[in-house]
CSV table of C-alpha atoms in Angstrom, one decimal:
chain,number,residue,atom,x,y,z
A,192,ASN,CA,-27.0,23.8,-12.6
A,193,LYS,CA,-25.3,24.9,-15.8
A,194,ARG,CA,-22.1,23.1,-14.9
A,195,ALA,CA,-24.0,20.0,-14.0
A,196,ASP,CA,-25.7,19.9,-17.4
A,197,GLU,CA,-22.4,20.6,-19.1
A,198,LEU,CA,-20.9,17.5,-17.3
A,199,SER,CA,-24.0,15.3,-18.0
A,200,ASN,CA,-24.0,16.3,-21.5
A,201,GLU,CA,-20.2,15.4,-21.8
A,202,ALA,CA,-20.9,12.1,-20.3
A,203,MET,CA,-23.5,11.3,-22.6
A,204,ASP,CA,-21.6,12.5,-25.7
A,205,LEU,CA,-18.6,10.2,-24.7
A,206,HIS,CA,-21.0,7.3,-23.9
A,207,GLY,CA,-20.3,4.3,-26.2
A,208,THR,CA,-16.7,5.8,-27.3
A,209,GLY,CA,-14.9,3.9,-24.5
A,210,VAL,CA,-13.7,7.1,-23.2
A,211,LYS,CA,-14.7,8.3,-19.6
A,212,PRO,CA,-14.9,11.8,-18.9
A,213,GLY,CA,-11.7,13.0,-17.4
A,214,HIS,CA,-9.8,9.9,-18.3
A,215,MET,CA,-6.8,9.4,-20.7
A,216,VAL,CA,-6.9,7.0,-23.7
A,217,LEU,CA,-3.8,5.1,-24.0
A,218,GLY,CA,-2.5,4.4,-27.5
A,219,GLY,CA,-1.5,0.9,-29.0
A,220,GLU,CA,-1.0,-0.4,-32.6
A,221,ASP,CA,-4.7,-0.4,-33.3
A,222,ARG,CA,-5.7,2.4,-31.0
A,223,PRO,CA,-5.3,6.2,-31.4
A,224,GLN,CA,-2.3,7.9,-30.0
A,225,PRO,CA,-2.5,9.1,-26.3
A,226,ARG,CA,-4.7,12.2,-25.9
A,227,ALA,CA,-6.1,14.1,-23.0
A,228,VAL,CA,-9.7,14.1,-22.4
A,229,HIS,CA,-11.0,17.0,-20.0
A,230,PRO,CA,-14.1,19.1,-20.0
A,231,LEU,CA,-11.9,22.3,-20.8
A,232,LEU,CA,-10.8,20.6,-24.0
A,233,ALA,CA,-14.2,20.0,-25.5
A,234,THR,CA,-14.7,21.5,-29.0
A,235,ASP,CA,-17.8,23.1,-30.4
A,236,GLU,CA,-18.7,20.2,-32.2
A,237,PRO,CA,-20.7,17.7,-30.0
A,238,GLY,CA,-19.1,14.3,-29.2
A,239,THR,CA,-15.6,15.4,-30.1
A,240,VAL,CA,-12.7,16.8,-28.1
A,241,GLN,CA,-9.5,18.4,-29.0
A,242,GLU,CA,-6.5,16.0,-29.2
A,243,LEU,CA,-3.4,16.9,-27.5
A,244,PRO,CA,0.0,15.2,-27.5
A,245,LEU,CA,1.2,14.0,-24.1
A,246,ASP,CA,4.6,15.3,-23.3
A,247,PRO,CA,6.8,12.8,-21.6
A,248,ALA,CA,7.9,13.6,-18.1
A,249,PRO,CA,11.2,15.3,-17.9
A,250,SER,CA,14.2,13.2,-17.3
A,251,ALA,CA,16.0,13.5,-14.0
A,252,PRO,CA,19.3,12.1,-12.8
A,253,SER,CA,18.7,8.8,-11.1
A,254,THR,CA,18.6,8.9,-7.3
A,255,ALA,CA,17.8,5.2,-7.0
A,256,ALA,CA,21.0,4.4,-5.4
A,257,ARG,CA,20.1,6.9,-2.5
A,258,TRP,CA,16.9,5.6,-2.1
A,259,THR,CA,18.0,1.8,-1.5
A,260,GLY,CA,20.6,3.0,0.9
A,261,ALA,CA,23.3,2.0,-1.4
A,262,THR,CA,25.0,5.5,-0.9
A,263,SER,CA,23.4,6.8,2.4
A,264,THR,CA,21.5,5.6,5.3
A,265,PRO,CA,17.9,4.6,4.3
A,266,THR,CA,15.0,6.0,5.9
A,267,ARG,CA,12.6,3.5,7.4
A,268,LEU,CA,8.9,4.1,8.1
A,269,ILE,CA,7.4,1.6,10.7
A,270,LEU,CA,3.6,1.9,10.9
A,271,LEU,CA,1.8,0.7,14.1
A,272,ARG,CA,-2.0,0.7,14.2
A,273,HIS,CA,-3.6,1.2,17.7
A,274,GLY,CA,-4.9,-1.7,19.6
A,275,GLN,CA,-8.3,-2.9,20.1
A,276,THR,CA,-11.0,-0.7,21.5
A,277,GLU,CA,-14.4,-1.6,22.8
A,278,MET,CA,-15.7,0.0,19.5
A,279,SER,CA,-13.4,-2.0,17.1
A,280,ALA,CA,-14.2,-5.2,19.1
A,281,GLN,CA,-18.0,-4.6,18.2
A,282,LYS,CA,-17.1,-3.4,14.7
A,283,LEU,CA,-18.5,0.0,15.1
A,284,TYR,CA,-17.4,3.3,13.2
A,285,ALA,CA,-15.1,5.0,15.6
A,286,GLY,CA,-13.7,8.0,13.7
A,287,HIS,CA,-13.5,11.0,16.0
A,288,SER,CA,-15.0,9.1,19.2
A,289,ASP,CA,-12.1,9.0,21.6
A,290,ALA,CA,-12.3,5.2,22.4
A,291,PRO,CA,-9.7,4.1,24.7
A,292,LEU,CA,-7.8,0.8,24.3
A,293,THR,CA,-9.3,-2.4,26.0
A,294,GLU,CA,-6.8,-4.6,28.2
A,295,LEU,CA,-6.6,-6.8,25.0
A,296,GLY,CA,-5.7,-3.7,23.0
A,297,GLU,CA,-3.0,-2.8,25.4
A,298,GLN,CA,-1.5,-6.4,25.2
A,299,GLN,CA,-1.7,-6.3,21.4
A,300,VAL,CA,0.3,-3.2,21.3
A,301,ARG,CA,2.9,-4.5,23.9
A,302,ALA,CA,3.5,-7.5,21.7
A,303,ALA,CA,3.9,-5.3,18.6
A,304,ALA,CA,6.2,-3.2,20.3
A,305,GLN,CA,8.3,-5.9,21.5
A,306,ARG,CA,8.5,-7.3,18.0
A,307,ILE,CA,9.6,-3.7,16.9
A,308,ALA,CA,12.3,-3.6,19.6
A,309,ALA,CA,13.7,-7.0,18.5
A,310,GLY,CA,14.3,-5.6,14.9
A,311,LEU,CA,16.1,-2.8,16.3
A,312,ASP,CA,19.4,-4.4,16.5
A,313,GLY,CA,20.9,-3.2,13.2
A,314,GLU,CA,20.6,-6.7,11.8
A,315,GLY,CA,16.8,-7.2,12.4
A,316,PHE,CA,14.1,-7.1,9.8
A,317,TYR,CA,14.4,-3.2,10.0
A,318,GLY,CA,18.1,-2.8,9.8
A,319,ALA,CA,17.9,0.1,12.1
A,320,GLN,CA,19.3,0.6,15.5
A,321,HIS,CA,16.9,3.3,16.9
A,322,ILE,CA,13.7,5.0,16.1
A,323,ASP,CA,14.1,8.8,15.6
A,324,ALA,CA,10.5,9.8,16.1
A,325,ILE,CA,7.1,8.4,17.4
A,326,VAL,CA,4.1,10.3,16.0
A,327,ALA,CA,0.5,9.7,16.6
A,328,SER,CA,-3.0,11.0,16.3
A,329,PRO,CA,-4.3,13.0,19.2
A,330,LEU,CA,-7.1,10.2,20.0
A,331,SER,CA,-6.4,8.5,23.2
A,332,ARG,CA,-6.2,5.1,21.4
A,333,ALA,CA,-3.2,6.2,19.2
A,334,GLN,CA,-1.5,8.2,22.0
A,335,ARG,CA,-1.6,5.2,24.5
A,336,SER,CA,-0.3,2.9,21.7
A,337,ALA,CA,2.5,5.3,20.9
A,338,GLU,CA,3.4,5.7,24.6
A,339,ILE,CA,3.5,1.8,25.0
A,340,LEU,CA,6.0,1.6,21.9
A,341,ALA,CA,8.1,4.6,23.3
A,342,ASP,CA,8.4,3.1,26.8
A,343,THR,CA,9.3,-0.6,25.2
A,344,ILE,CA,12.0,0.8,22.9
A,345,GLU,CA,13.0,3.4,25.5
A,346,GLY,CA,12.5,5.8,22.4
A,347,PRO,CA,11.7,9.4,21.9
A,348,ALA,CA,8.8,11.2,23.5
A,349,VAL,CA,5.6,10.9,21.4
A,350,GLU,CA,4.8,13.7,19.1
A,351,THR,CA,1.2,14.5,18.2
A,352,ALA,CA,0.0,15.4,14.7
A,353,GLU,CA,-3.5,16.4,14.2
A,354,CYS,CA,-3.2,15.5,10.6
A,355,LEU,CA,-3.0,11.8,11.7
A,356,ARG,CA,-6.5,11.9,13.4
A,357,GLU,CA,-9.0,9.4,12.0
A,358,MET,CA,-11.5,10.6,9.7
A,359,ASP,CA,-14.9,11.9,10.9
A,360,PHE,CA,-17.8,9.4,10.2
A,361,GLY,CA,-20.3,12.0,11.1
A,362,ASP,CA,-23.7,10.3,11.9
A,363,TRP,CA,-22.2,6.8,11.4
A,364,ASP,CA,-19.8,7.3,14.4
A,365,GLY,CA,-20.7,4.7,17.0
A,366,LEU,CA,-22.9,2.6,14.5
A,367,SER,CA,-22.2,-0.8,13.1
A,368,PHE,CA,-21.7,-1.3,9.2
A,369,ALA,CA,-25.1,-2.8,9.2
A,370,ASP,CA,-26.8,0.0,11.1
A,371,ALA,CA,-25.1,2.8,8.9
A,372,HIS,CA,-26.3,1.0,5.9
A,373,ALA,CA,-29.9,0.5,7.1
A,374,ARG,CA,-29.8,4.4,8.0
A,375,ASP,CA,-28.2,5.4,4.7
A,376,PRO,CA,-28.7,2.7,2.2
A,377,GLN,CA,-27.8,5.1,-0.8
A,378,LEU,CA,-24.5,6.2,0.7
A,379,HIS,CA,-23.2,3.1,2.6
């Protein structure tokens, strides 16, 4: 409670100053120089904060030529979303629900995979000749989409990455947006 009171007091002290707690005020001709605003920088005098100069970021040698592929082979990242599921067709939250692809969803992924394959000629829109890795969430809709892509391009085996799993919508999983809003109007 004490920390909540401190944050509340800070917000009230800064109200009307144009500064939001935790935000930075940028300088201009008619504005003060940049300063950091953070709860830990508050002074003992209510409504004031310590002013600290902002150090510029250290300069580093430019690597833009490498990033653009001017001096090396560029890395390209192609993102493919899974195809339609019954839940997505009904506009339901599907977080961790393991909804499989519908027939239309499989057709959508095949069409996208063919488009990707057409771009892998070294001259196409990807400028690449092959795909080195296909990584997907462990959910069946993502796994099946990745398998269709791998089969279409005769690419590498699908790798599974737990960190790509869709977020967990908790009690909203399986609900429509309207139903979730009706259940939790303050949160939705």
